XYZ file of C-alpha atoms in Angstrom:
685
model
C 0.000 0.000 0.000
C 1.412 3.417 -0.918
C 1.807 6.128 1.706
C -0.382 8.393 -0.413
C -3.294 5.960 -0.301
C -2.943 5.640 3.473
C -3.004 9.403 3.848
C -6.082 9.550 1.633
C -7.858 7.075 3.899
C -6.976 9.002 7.038
C -8.213 12.238 5.514
C -11.453 10.559 4.485
C -12.102 9.514 8.080
C -11.604 13.027 9.414
C -13.564 14.727 6.609
C -16.388 12.249 6.115
C -19.550 14.348 5.467
C -21.638 12.622 8.119
C -24.274 15.386 8.100
C -25.350 14.507 4.524
C -25.612 10.689 4.531
C -28.458 10.573 1.984
C -30.281 7.996 4.117
C -32.076 7.567 7.446
C -32.402 4.902 10.094
C -35.562 2.792 9.636
C -37.163 3.799 12.985
C -39.447 6.256 11.211
C -39.787 8.202 7.980
C -38.602 11.532 6.604
C -40.541 13.969 4.411
C -39.000 17.076 2.847
C -41.533 19.735 1.864
C -41.519 22.721 -0.427
C -41.805 25.700 1.987
C -44.308 27.525 -0.239
C -46.712 24.790 -1.327
C -46.064 22.253 1.489
C -45.768 19.568 -1.198
C -43.462 16.597 -0.715
C -40.314 17.083 -2.826
C -38.131 14.368 -1.234
C -38.787 11.481 1.154
C -37.409 8.295 2.593
C -38.162 5.106 0.658
C -39.944 3.391 3.559
C -43.292 5.204 3.553
C -44.948 1.956 2.493
C -43.817 0.415 5.809
C -45.226 3.199 7.980
C -48.060 4.692 5.934
C -48.912 1.879 3.531
C -48.220 4.205 0.572
C -45.477 3.835 -2.010
C -42.960 6.708 -1.892
C -43.410 7.414 -5.612
C -47.100 8.076 -5.040
C -46.385 10.719 -2.384
C -44.023 12.907 -4.386
C -45.804 16.145 -5.223
C -48.603 15.564 -2.676
C -49.312 18.332 -0.144
C -48.795 17.197 3.442
C -52.181 18.600 4.620
C -53.792 16.433 1.948
C -52.058 13.388 3.414
C -52.382 14.062 7.154
C -55.217 16.549 7.333
C -55.536 20.321 7.532
C -54.515 20.235 11.194
C -50.834 20.023 10.225
C -50.955 23.524 8.701
C -50.509 25.153 12.105
C -47.521 22.867 12.731
C -45.896 23.789 9.397
C -46.521 27.511 9.751
C -45.007 27.448 13.229
C -41.855 25.825 11.812
C -41.537 28.587 9.219
C -41.705 31.285 11.914
C -38.522 29.864 13.431
C -35.018 30.607 12.075
C -33.267 28.100 9.826
C -32.067 25.031 11.739
C -33.818 26.071 14.926
C -34.724 23.580 17.652
C -37.222 21.131 16.068
C -40.943 21.635 16.675
C -42.868 18.571 17.973
C -46.510 17.599 17.409
C -48.460 14.325 17.669
C -50.537 13.220 14.691
C -52.671 10.229 13.743
C -52.721 8.578 10.347
C -55.440 5.976 9.981
C -55.093 3.873 13.157
C -51.480 4.772 13.922
C -50.188 7.466 16.271
C -46.988 9.328 15.348
C -44.936 12.199 16.668
C -43.847 14.719 14.046
C -40.570 16.572 14.483
C -39.926 19.442 12.108
C -37.449 22.189 11.252
C -36.476 23.978 8.058
C -33.332 24.921 6.154
C -32.345 25.785 2.587
C -33.484 22.359 1.365
C -37.067 22.822 2.592
C -39.130 21.774 5.617
C -37.809 18.516 7.096
C -40.522 16.510 8.880
C -39.610 13.302 10.691
C -42.349 10.907 11.803
C -41.878 8.201 14.416
C -44.444 5.948 16.071
C -45.766 6.871 19.493
C -46.120 4.062 22.044
C -49.670 2.876 22.736
C -49.389 3.851 26.403
C -47.996 7.303 25.611
C -49.895 9.122 28.368
C -48.994 6.555 31.017
C -45.361 6.576 29.854
C -45.219 10.366 29.983
C -46.658 10.394 33.514
C -44.122 7.789 34.634
C -41.241 9.716 33.079
C -42.249 12.988 34.711
C -42.520 11.229 38.066
C -39.002 9.860 37.630
C -37.763 13.274 36.537
C -39.227 14.837 39.674
C -37.497 12.246 41.863
C -34.248 12.777 39.982
C -34.388 16.551 40.544
C -34.974 15.910 44.247
C -31.886 13.680 44.412
C -29.798 16.306 42.607
C -30.421 18.799 45.394
C -28.413 16.620 47.779
C -25.421 16.169 45.455
C -22.491 18.589 45.227
C -19.592 16.417 44.086
C -19.142 16.058 40.270
C -18.462 12.312 40.419
C -21.464 11.644 42.650
C -23.641 13.742 40.344
C -22.573 11.731 37.298
C -22.965 8.388 39.087
C -26.534 9.316 40.010
C -27.220 10.378 36.414
C -25.810 7.190 34.893
C -27.969 5.011 37.138
C -31.110 7.039 36.383
C -30.532 6.941 32.612
C -29.925 3.174 32.660
C -33.152 2.587 34.577
C -35.191 4.645 32.093
C -33.609 3.483 28.823
C -33.101 -0.185 29.675
C -29.595 -0.251 28.207
C -27.148 -2.717 29.716
C -24.445 -0.105 30.230
C -24.314 3.659 30.793
C -20.948 5.415 30.835
C -19.769 9.004 31.275
C -17.098 9.905 28.758
C -14.949 12.984 29.461
C -12.813 14.810 26.884
C -9.310 16.077 27.626
C -7.588 19.093 26.056
C -6.647 17.065 22.925
C -10.172 15.562 22.623
C -9.096 12.133 23.774
C -11.783 10.616 25.986
C -11.837 8.669 29.247
C -14.610 6.650 30.860
C -14.897 8.183 34.331
C -18.231 6.598 35.341
C -19.627 3.185 34.332
C -22.955 1.807 35.496
C -23.772 -1.691 34.205
C -26.717 -3.976 34.805
C -24.360 -6.883 35.550
C -22.334 -4.802 38.037
C -19.107 -5.298 36.114
C -16.752 -2.528 34.972
C -15.648 -3.194 31.442
C -14.295 0.205 30.376
C -14.004 2.254 33.598
C -10.803 4.315 33.576
C -9.922 3.409 30.009
C -9.054 5.999 27.376
C -10.257 6.416 23.798
C -8.331 8.369 21.119
C -9.664 11.611 19.659
C -9.983 9.916 16.266
C -12.838 7.772 17.648
C -14.996 10.924 17.687
C -13.517 13.138 14.930
C -14.025 16.895 14.722
C -17.100 16.819 12.472
C -18.818 14.361 14.840
C -18.035 16.540 17.865
C -19.551 19.492 16.028
C -22.778 17.541 15.528
C -22.822 16.540 19.201
C -22.680 20.231 20.105
C -25.619 21.023 17.801
C -27.807 17.935 18.181
C -27.275 16.933 21.774
C -28.915 13.520 21.729
C -28.223 10.734 19.214
C -29.469 7.157 19.091
C -28.953 3.938 17.159
C -31.710 1.423 17.838
C -30.085 -1.452 15.993
C -26.586 -1.230 14.573
C -27.450 -3.924 12.038
C -30.069 -1.759 10.348
C -30.198 -1.261 6.606
C -30.068 2.473 5.753
C -33.207 3.776 4.043
C -32.227 5.894 1.015
C -33.993 9.059 -0.099
C -36.145 9.588 -3.174
C -34.974 11.372 -5.210
C -31.318 10.955 -4.265
C -30.631 14.674 -4.675
C -32.714 17.374 -3.066
C -34.460 19.433 -5.786
C -33.529 22.702 -4.067
C -29.958 22.172 -2.817
C -28.663 18.866 -4.174
C -27.359 17.519 -0.843
C -29.788 17.336 2.069
C -28.275 18.654 5.300
C -29.588 16.355 8.050
C -27.615 17.858 10.948
C -30.739 18.546 13.026
C -32.606 15.308 12.270
C -32.670 12.417 14.705
C -33.264 9.728 12.109
C -30.087 10.628 10.204
C -28.200 7.489 9.221
C -24.829 7.237 10.939
C -21.402 6.705 9.433
C -20.702 3.120 8.280
C -17.316 3.422 9.994
C -19.054 4.164 13.292
C -21.450 1.235 12.835
C -18.501 -1.064 12.174
C -16.856 0.371 15.312
C -19.950 -0.489 17.364
C -20.132 -4.011 15.967
C -16.456 -4.558 16.785
C -17.223 -3.407 20.333
C -20.151 -5.832 20.585
C -22.697 -3.006 20.885
C -26.050 -3.367 19.156
C -27.885 -0.239 20.327
C -26.712 3.087 21.693
C -27.870 6.456 22.964
C -25.498 9.403 23.364
C -26.225 12.641 25.233
C -23.899 15.642 25.187
C -22.753 17.223 28.444
C -22.390 20.944 27.750
C -21.538 22.997 30.848
C -21.336 26.657 29.816
C -22.082 25.646 26.232
C -18.846 23.716 25.633
C -18.619 20.011 24.873
C -17.189 18.666 28.144
C -18.157 15.027 27.702
C -21.002 12.648 26.935
C -23.344 10.179 28.566
C -23.052 7.021 26.457
C -25.576 4.166 26.667
C -24.759 0.759 25.170
C -26.976 -2.264 24.719
C -26.255 -5.794 23.522
C -29.662 -6.082 21.836
C -31.877 -3.786 19.739
C -33.505 -1.060 21.812
C -35.857 1.468 20.241
C -36.390 4.498 22.487
C -39.534 6.474 21.726
C -39.631 10.260 21.516
C -40.933 10.693 25.108
C -38.004 8.713 26.511
C -35.515 10.638 24.393
C -37.079 13.918 25.498
C -36.689 12.782 29.114
C -33.022 11.945 28.492
C -32.398 15.291 26.825
C -33.925 17.130 29.783
C -31.723 15.107 32.122
C -28.592 15.945 30.124
C -29.464 19.653 30.114
C -30.117 19.781 33.859
C -27.024 17.705 34.592
C -24.910 20.015 32.400
C -26.034 23.002 34.477
C -25.473 21.194 37.769
C -22.147 19.873 36.546
C -20.963 23.422 35.920
C -21.945 24.386 39.470
C -20.136 21.343 40.850
C -17.025 22.044 38.758
C -17.066 25.658 39.932
C -17.284 24.510 43.558
C -14.367 22.159 42.962
C -12.372 24.969 41.340
C -13.214 27.366 44.174
C -12.042 24.787 46.724
C -8.721 24.257 44.937
C -8.320 27.970 44.315
C -8.999 28.695 47.966
C -6.125 26.456 49.061
C -3.788 27.900 46.443
C -4.950 31.432 47.273
C -4.076 30.984 50.940
C -0.539 29.971 49.962
C -0.240 33.035 47.698
C -1.515 35.275 50.517
C 1.108 33.832 52.876
C 3.747 34.791 50.314
C 2.245 38.170 49.474
C 1.903 39.676 52.968
C 5.655 39.777 53.767
C 6.488 40.341 50.092
C 4.566 43.616 50.020
C 5.812 44.720 53.438
C 9.561 44.074 53.242
C 11.798 46.825 51.894
C 14.302 44.388 50.373
C 12.894 42.961 47.115
C 15.157 39.915 46.993
C 14.200 38.945 50.541
C 10.543 39.196 49.633
C 10.971 37.126 46.483
C 12.606 34.310 48.451
C 9.098 33.376 49.552
C 8.482 31.996 46.053
C 10.331 28.873 47.239
C 7.427 28.161 49.604
C 4.917 28.345 46.719
C 6.408 25.395 44.825
C 4.334 22.707 46.615
C 1.130 24.717 46.103
C 1.803 24.926 42.359
C 3.005 21.272 42.332
C 6.241 22.481 40.737
C 9.931 21.721 41.143
C 11.335 25.165 40.399
C 10.326 28.711 39.589
C 12.277 31.190 37.490
C 11.659 34.950 37.567
C 13.027 37.661 35.316
C 12.282 41.056 36.815
C 13.694 44.511 36.138
C 16.620 43.011 34.190
C 17.568 40.554 36.954
C 17.019 36.770 37.111
C 15.868 34.889 40.220
C 15.711 31.097 40.500
C 14.208 29.059 43.347
C 13.966 25.290 43.665
C 15.667 22.597 41.646
C 18.798 23.707 39.765
C 18.779 24.380 36.040
C 21.334 26.106 33.849
C 20.331 29.712 33.068
C 21.083 29.324 29.351
C 18.566 26.484 29.119
C 15.902 28.601 30.812
C 16.531 31.433 28.369
C 16.341 28.955 25.477
C 12.924 27.806 26.738
C 11.762 31.428 26.916
C 12.891 31.995 23.331
C 11.080 28.850 22.139
C 7.858 30.074 23.773
C 8.311 33.476 22.122
C 8.801 31.873 18.681
C 5.501 30.064 19.124
C 3.869 33.473 19.152
C 2.670 33.131 22.733
C 2.301 36.693 24.027
C 0.112 35.734 26.979
C 0.128 32.975 29.575
C 1.179 29.602 28.140
C 1.492 26.118 29.589
C 2.475 22.672 28.401
C 3.178 19.234 29.835
C 6.228 18.884 27.578
C 8.906 21.258 26.326
C 9.182 22.002 22.573
C 10.650 19.145 20.543
C 13.787 21.134 19.673
C 14.675 21.392 23.386
C 13.569 17.954 24.556
C 17.106 16.530 24.795
C 18.734 19.624 26.274
C 16.434 20.655 29.131
C 17.883 18.239 31.693
C 15.042 17.340 34.069
C 12.454 19.889 32.849
C 9.333 18.641 31.078
C 6.401 20.934 31.870
C 6.219 24.705 32.135
C 3.721 27.424 33.062
C 4.834 30.703 31.492
C 3.416 33.932 32.953
C 4.334 37.280 31.346
C 4.531 40.065 33.893
C 4.659 42.908 31.403
C 3.907 43.244 27.700
C 6.148 46.301 27.476
C 9.326 44.520 28.623
C 10.613 40.965 28.791
C 9.663 40.264 32.404
C 8.118 36.929 33.222
C 7.632 34.060 35.657
C 8.052 30.372 34.734
C 7.023 27.450 36.926
C 8.819 24.231 35.971
C 7.879 20.585 36.460
C 9.861 17.401 36.085
C 8.813 14.276 34.235
C 5.961 12.262 35.706
C 6.005 8.839 33.980
C 2.562 7.300 33.816
C 0.618 4.557 32.153
C -2.553 5.019 30.143
C -4.974 2.167 29.661
C -6.544 2.416 26.204
C -9.653 0.532 25.138
C -7.742 -1.350 22.459
C -4.644 -0.158 20.623
C -5.668 3.364 19.525
C -4.117 3.394 16.052
C -6.731 2.602 13.418
C -6.123 -0.050 10.795
C -5.721 1.031 7.180
C -7.242 -1.573 4.877
C -6.837 -1.958 1.131
C -10.112 -1.860 -0.796
C -10.897 -3.543 -4.049
C -9.894 -0.393 -5.933
C -6.200 -0.327 -6.790
C -4.366 2.412 -4.894
C -7.295 3.178 -2.588
C -7.514 2.557 1.132
C -9.979 3.117 3.901
C -9.930 3.344 7.676
C -11.117 0.313 9.589
C -11.954 0.683 13.287
C -9.855 -1.444 15.596
C -11.066 -5.009 15.970
C -10.301 -5.401 19.667
C -11.177 -3.242 22.672
C -9.115 -5.269 25.109
C -7.191 -2.996 27.480
C -3.899 -1.858 25.938
C -1.374 -0.098 28.170
C 0.803 2.718 26.913
C 3.732 4.083 28.906
C 3.964 7.872 28.690
C 7.394 9.445 29.098
C 8.623 12.990 28.645
C 5.569 14.653 30.156
C 4.818 16.341 33.454
C 1.549 16.504 35.333
C -0.987 18.596 33.393
C -1.529 22.219 34.401
C -5.077 22.784 35.535
C -7.401 25.762 35.660
C -6.618 26.697 39.269
C -2.875 26.699 38.552
C -3.365 29.242 35.767
C -5.745 31.320 37.876
C -3.280 31.247 40.794
C -0.438 32.290 38.500
C -2.510 35.236 37.302
C -3.129 36.248 40.917
C 0.574 35.949 41.713
C 1.394 38.110 38.691
C -0.840 40.883 40.024
C 0.856 40.689 43.416
C 4.319 40.991 41.855
C 3.255 43.846 39.586
C 1.653 45.666 42.495
C 4.838 45.295 44.531
C 6.968 46.435 41.596
C 4.812 49.511 41.194
C 5.442 50.317 44.854
C 9.118 49.414 44.469
C 9.570 51.832 41.608
C 7.891 54.541 43.635
C 10.214 53.998 46.580
C 13.257 53.959 44.342
C 12.252 57.230 42.679
C 11.067 59.263 45.647
C 11.666 57.297 48.846
C 8.355 58.695 49.878
C 5.222 56.901 51.028
C 3.075 58.986 48.693
C 4.642 57.354 45.657
C 3.181 53.990 46.636
C -0.220 55.631 46.212
C 0.788 57.093 42.858
C 1.683 53.629 41.606
C -1.966 52.716 41.687
C -3.557 56.141 41.178
C -3.572 58.703 38.426
C -1.383 61.712 39.212
C -3.634 64.243 37.466
C -7.057 63.281 38.828
C -6.187 61.251 41.914
C -8.382 58.412 40.614
C -7.332 54.753 40.648
C -5.355 53.814 37.541
C -5.272 50.754 35.292
C -3.139 48.695 37.689
C -5.602 49.099 40.547
C -8.576 48.493 38.255
C -7.204 45.018 37.442
C -6.929 44.202 41.158
C -10.368 45.647 42.016
C -12.007 43.840 39.097
C -10.447 40.506 40.072
C -11.733 40.974 43.629
C -15.190 41.838 42.291
C -15.197 38.693 40.142
C -14.103 36.544 43.093
C -16.883 38.006 45.214
C -19.386 37.455 42.402
C -18.376 33.780 42.213
C -18.720 33.354 45.990
C -22.010 35.198 46.270
C -23.334 34.150 42.844
C -23.883 37.802 42.046
C -22.858 40.046 39.175
C -21.941 43.527 38.107
C -20.770 45.613 35.198
C -17.713 47.266 33.675
C -18.389 50.635 31.987
C -15.724 51.956 29.615
C -16.206 55.723 29.059
C -14.446 57.770 26.398
C -15.008 61.545 26.251
C -16.465 63.033 23.075
C -15.146 66.430 21.975
C -12.118 66.415 24.264
C -9.439 66.408 21.538
C -10.652 69.704 19.962
C -10.402 71.333 23.419
C -6.820 70.127 23.793
C -5.943 71.294 20.287
C -7.594 74.713 20.567
C -6.891 75.711 24.172
C -3.828 73.639 25.033
C -3.012 70.788 27.384
C -3.296 72.853 30.554
C -6.932 73.583 29.759
C -7.450 69.945 28.768
C -6.004 68.786 32.105
C -8.303 71.164 33.961
C -11.319 69.722 32.106
C -10.217 66.175 32.985
C -9.939 67.123 36.658
C -13.423 68.632 36.641
C -14.820 65.604 34.796
C -13.275 63.305 37.404
C -14.636 65.363 40.282
C -18.140 65.547 38.793
C -18.379 61.847 37.916
C -16.826 60.704 41.202
C -19.767 62.247 43.065
C -22.096 59.796 41.275
C -20.200 56.604 42.093
C -21.039 54.566 45.184
C -18.320 53.890 47.775
C -18.491 50.182 46.968
C -17.778 50.761 43.279
C -14.547 51.653 41.469
C -14.015 54.715 39.268
C -10.640 54.934 37.517
C -8.847 56.872 34.844
C -7.686 54.347 32.296
C -5.519 56.752 30.321
C -5.952 59.922 28.246
C -9.651 60.763 28.203
C -10.760 57.192 29.019
C -12.380 56.186 32.322
C -13.508 52.819 33.687
C -16.260 52.099 36.233
C -16.669 48.766 38.053
C -20.061 48.448 39.734
C -20.978 45.507 41.944
C -23.644 43.797 44.001
C -26.369 42.719 41.554
C -28.176 39.416 41.948
C -28.809 38.612 38.283
C -27.954 39.593 34.739
C -31.174 41.586 34.400
C -30.590 43.612 37.577
C -26.961 44.194 36.605
C -28.127 45.488 33.230
C -30.685 47.815 34.827
C -28.076 49.097 37.287
C -25.543 49.667 34.505
C -28.115 51.538 32.411
C -28.961 53.756 35.382
C -25.277 54.478 36.012
C -24.605 55.218 32.321
C -27.575 57.596 32.176
C -26.355 59.460 35.284
C -22.859 59.787 33.824
C -24.160 61.152 30.525
C -26.475 63.580 32.337
C -23.601 64.813 34.526
C -21.597 65.717 31.430
C -24.376 67.764 29.839
C -23.515 70.880 31.893
C -20.518 72.941 30.649
C -17.100 72.964 32.303
C -15.746 76.401 33.140
C -12.005 76.920 32.690
C -10.940 80.515 33.232
C -13.410 82.463 31.023
C -14.343 79.608 28.711
C -17.515 77.458 28.784
C -16.451 74.053 27.424
C -18.623 71.053 26.571
C -17.810 67.357 26.335
C -19.953 64.267 25.904
C -19.198 60.560 26.278
C -19.424 57.200 24.557
C -19.903 54.318 27.014
C -19.448 50.582 26.427
C -20.838 48.164 29.015
C -19.791 44.548 29.775
C -21.670 42.480 32.370
C -19.880 39.996 34.572
C -19.783 37.088 34.931
C -22.201 36.887 32.011
C -20.038 38.340 29.205
C -16.752 37.018 30.642
C -15.045 36.062 33.898
C -11.645 37.344 32.792
C -10.760 40.927 33.887
C -8.747 41.769 30.786
C -11.420 40.360 28.474
C -14.200 42.306 30.245
C -12.368 45.601 29.742
C -11.591 44.699 26.127
C -15.233 43.849 25.414
C -16.488 47.062 27.050
C -13.928 49.012 24.995
C -15.241 47.406 21.786
C -18.833 48.218 22.725
C -17.769 51.831 23.376
C -16.445 52.125 19.826
C -19.843 51.007 18.555
C -21.287 54.121 20.209
C -18.346 56.249 19.026
C -19.173 55.450 15.416
C -22.622 57.034 15.811
C -21.054 60.391 16.702
C -23.319 60.996 19.686
C -23.222 60.545 23.436
C -24.843 57.255 24.401
C -24.084 53.795 25.781
C -24.069 50.255 24.368
C -23.953 46.759 25.870
C -21.543 44.026 24.739
C -24.444 41.579 24.362
C -26.184 44.026 22.005
C -23.034 44.307 19.890
C -22.760 40.507 19.588
C -26.436 39.906 18.851
């Protein structure tokens, strides 16, 4: 087999157009309608099975003619929704059979899926809602992520009747691991085992983010093709949002190799990102009706929300421990007059960051605490990070390939820039942590020759027997609380350096204040805003509250500077600061961000809606305060303002990103040429 044919096969696997299979699973039927006439322009070739009518006889027929005028309301409701919106559901009867219709529309037309409803639909629905109520009650007593997922797996297995329910979690490279396994036989077949990212390629993960529940009732099914093969409007029929969509033959072969006959997969999406999946496997066919699937989808949505709360609690707990260690370093660090003595406390932070050494470049000097490493090698690592284009914080469990044989004991690094204006930075270093990974079968896929000369295809692995891989050359992974702690440590060092520079320049206590306040207006400056905003975000996380960042830029200030000079401009800025400061509450922060830009951080709102109302009220007061002229000597001078508003934690939980977003929203107002305000959410919508 040529290397080119192997590459072709690998590319085919990753780029397989699974959203346009041209066929459905035989659990129901699919009708594609013209959006103007509601006539059938394409359909699955199994209508004779479900409706007793040949598919050829239905082409061109209006759906109301087939199912009755009552479906018109259903179809019109679909058309009021955007393209590819969440499908609309409605029960319908045809002759003596009860179906559920599921419909949405896109460029190809109106897609209507029909599946049979169980005879005891009302009793089933009542039973499911009773179980859902009990499940919600149990959730209230669970705070630990693992316990939450164990409870969910057991509940889903009881409802679906599958033999096995597993929770599959993605890592940063999209490899997966089974972290929970609940089986009817009590055994643990895959618990702890890993699966390569290629098992769920990128296009499949995209579909799991869009269509959060997928099922296969019987892996041995024969796909039902469409008639005609090509959609009259678009050629290919995009079936991303359908539930009957036929799945990839590679995936079906994968399931058969695993010994799985039926499956149900639900996406876990805390904060809208694909974190993992609940995966149900059965060793026999198992058709799950629409009510059961709706129940499972509701469970996955509620669990995703509760999972985020549990993960946040876990993060807060870890961050609390790390924060206490940083505080123990920071108190003497800020108080001592000798910088080097204060920095020696970094040695005590190594266990908290689970690191072996820390390297600091500050004000042209290098400091190194912990395990020894040659300075030239550290500088080479810094240069390699720079060449990668990493201007912000960066972390890795392994050093760049070019340095792998020259970095002595170093494997992992957490790089923290202290300043973008100069090459000052902090690097935590970790040594190798050899480990073993148990894969569910050897992860490399088999490339098989087809009957066509020079062509190859991917074949899923034949065995899922545990296969152990020894991992060398990697450290422990850096986690979210390590990066958050490093950001907090950076602020402490920068705050101390601001004070240090003040002492070196003036040897006067007032200069420590100037390091965090604007000399012209006496307001807090950018450095203090970062610290205040981080504290506000921490409080919002603890109290589950919110607030807003308002970025204000004066309108008409530059012409004043140009016409009357900088002394007059400075006087206007001082009066602006004094007038606006009288509006701000003591609990809020008002700062000069630079030039004619000001930032407000307001706190203490219980929800996004109250934070928005509070921000609007503040913005209106600020604009009203600027309507009156400013008197400088004999001149009456006028300025206005453009204000951008970001809400936290709703728009972002990162201080720098919040200010950036508010700045962008401010420019939206600036473009209108008038004094007003604008929200980030309104810019994005």
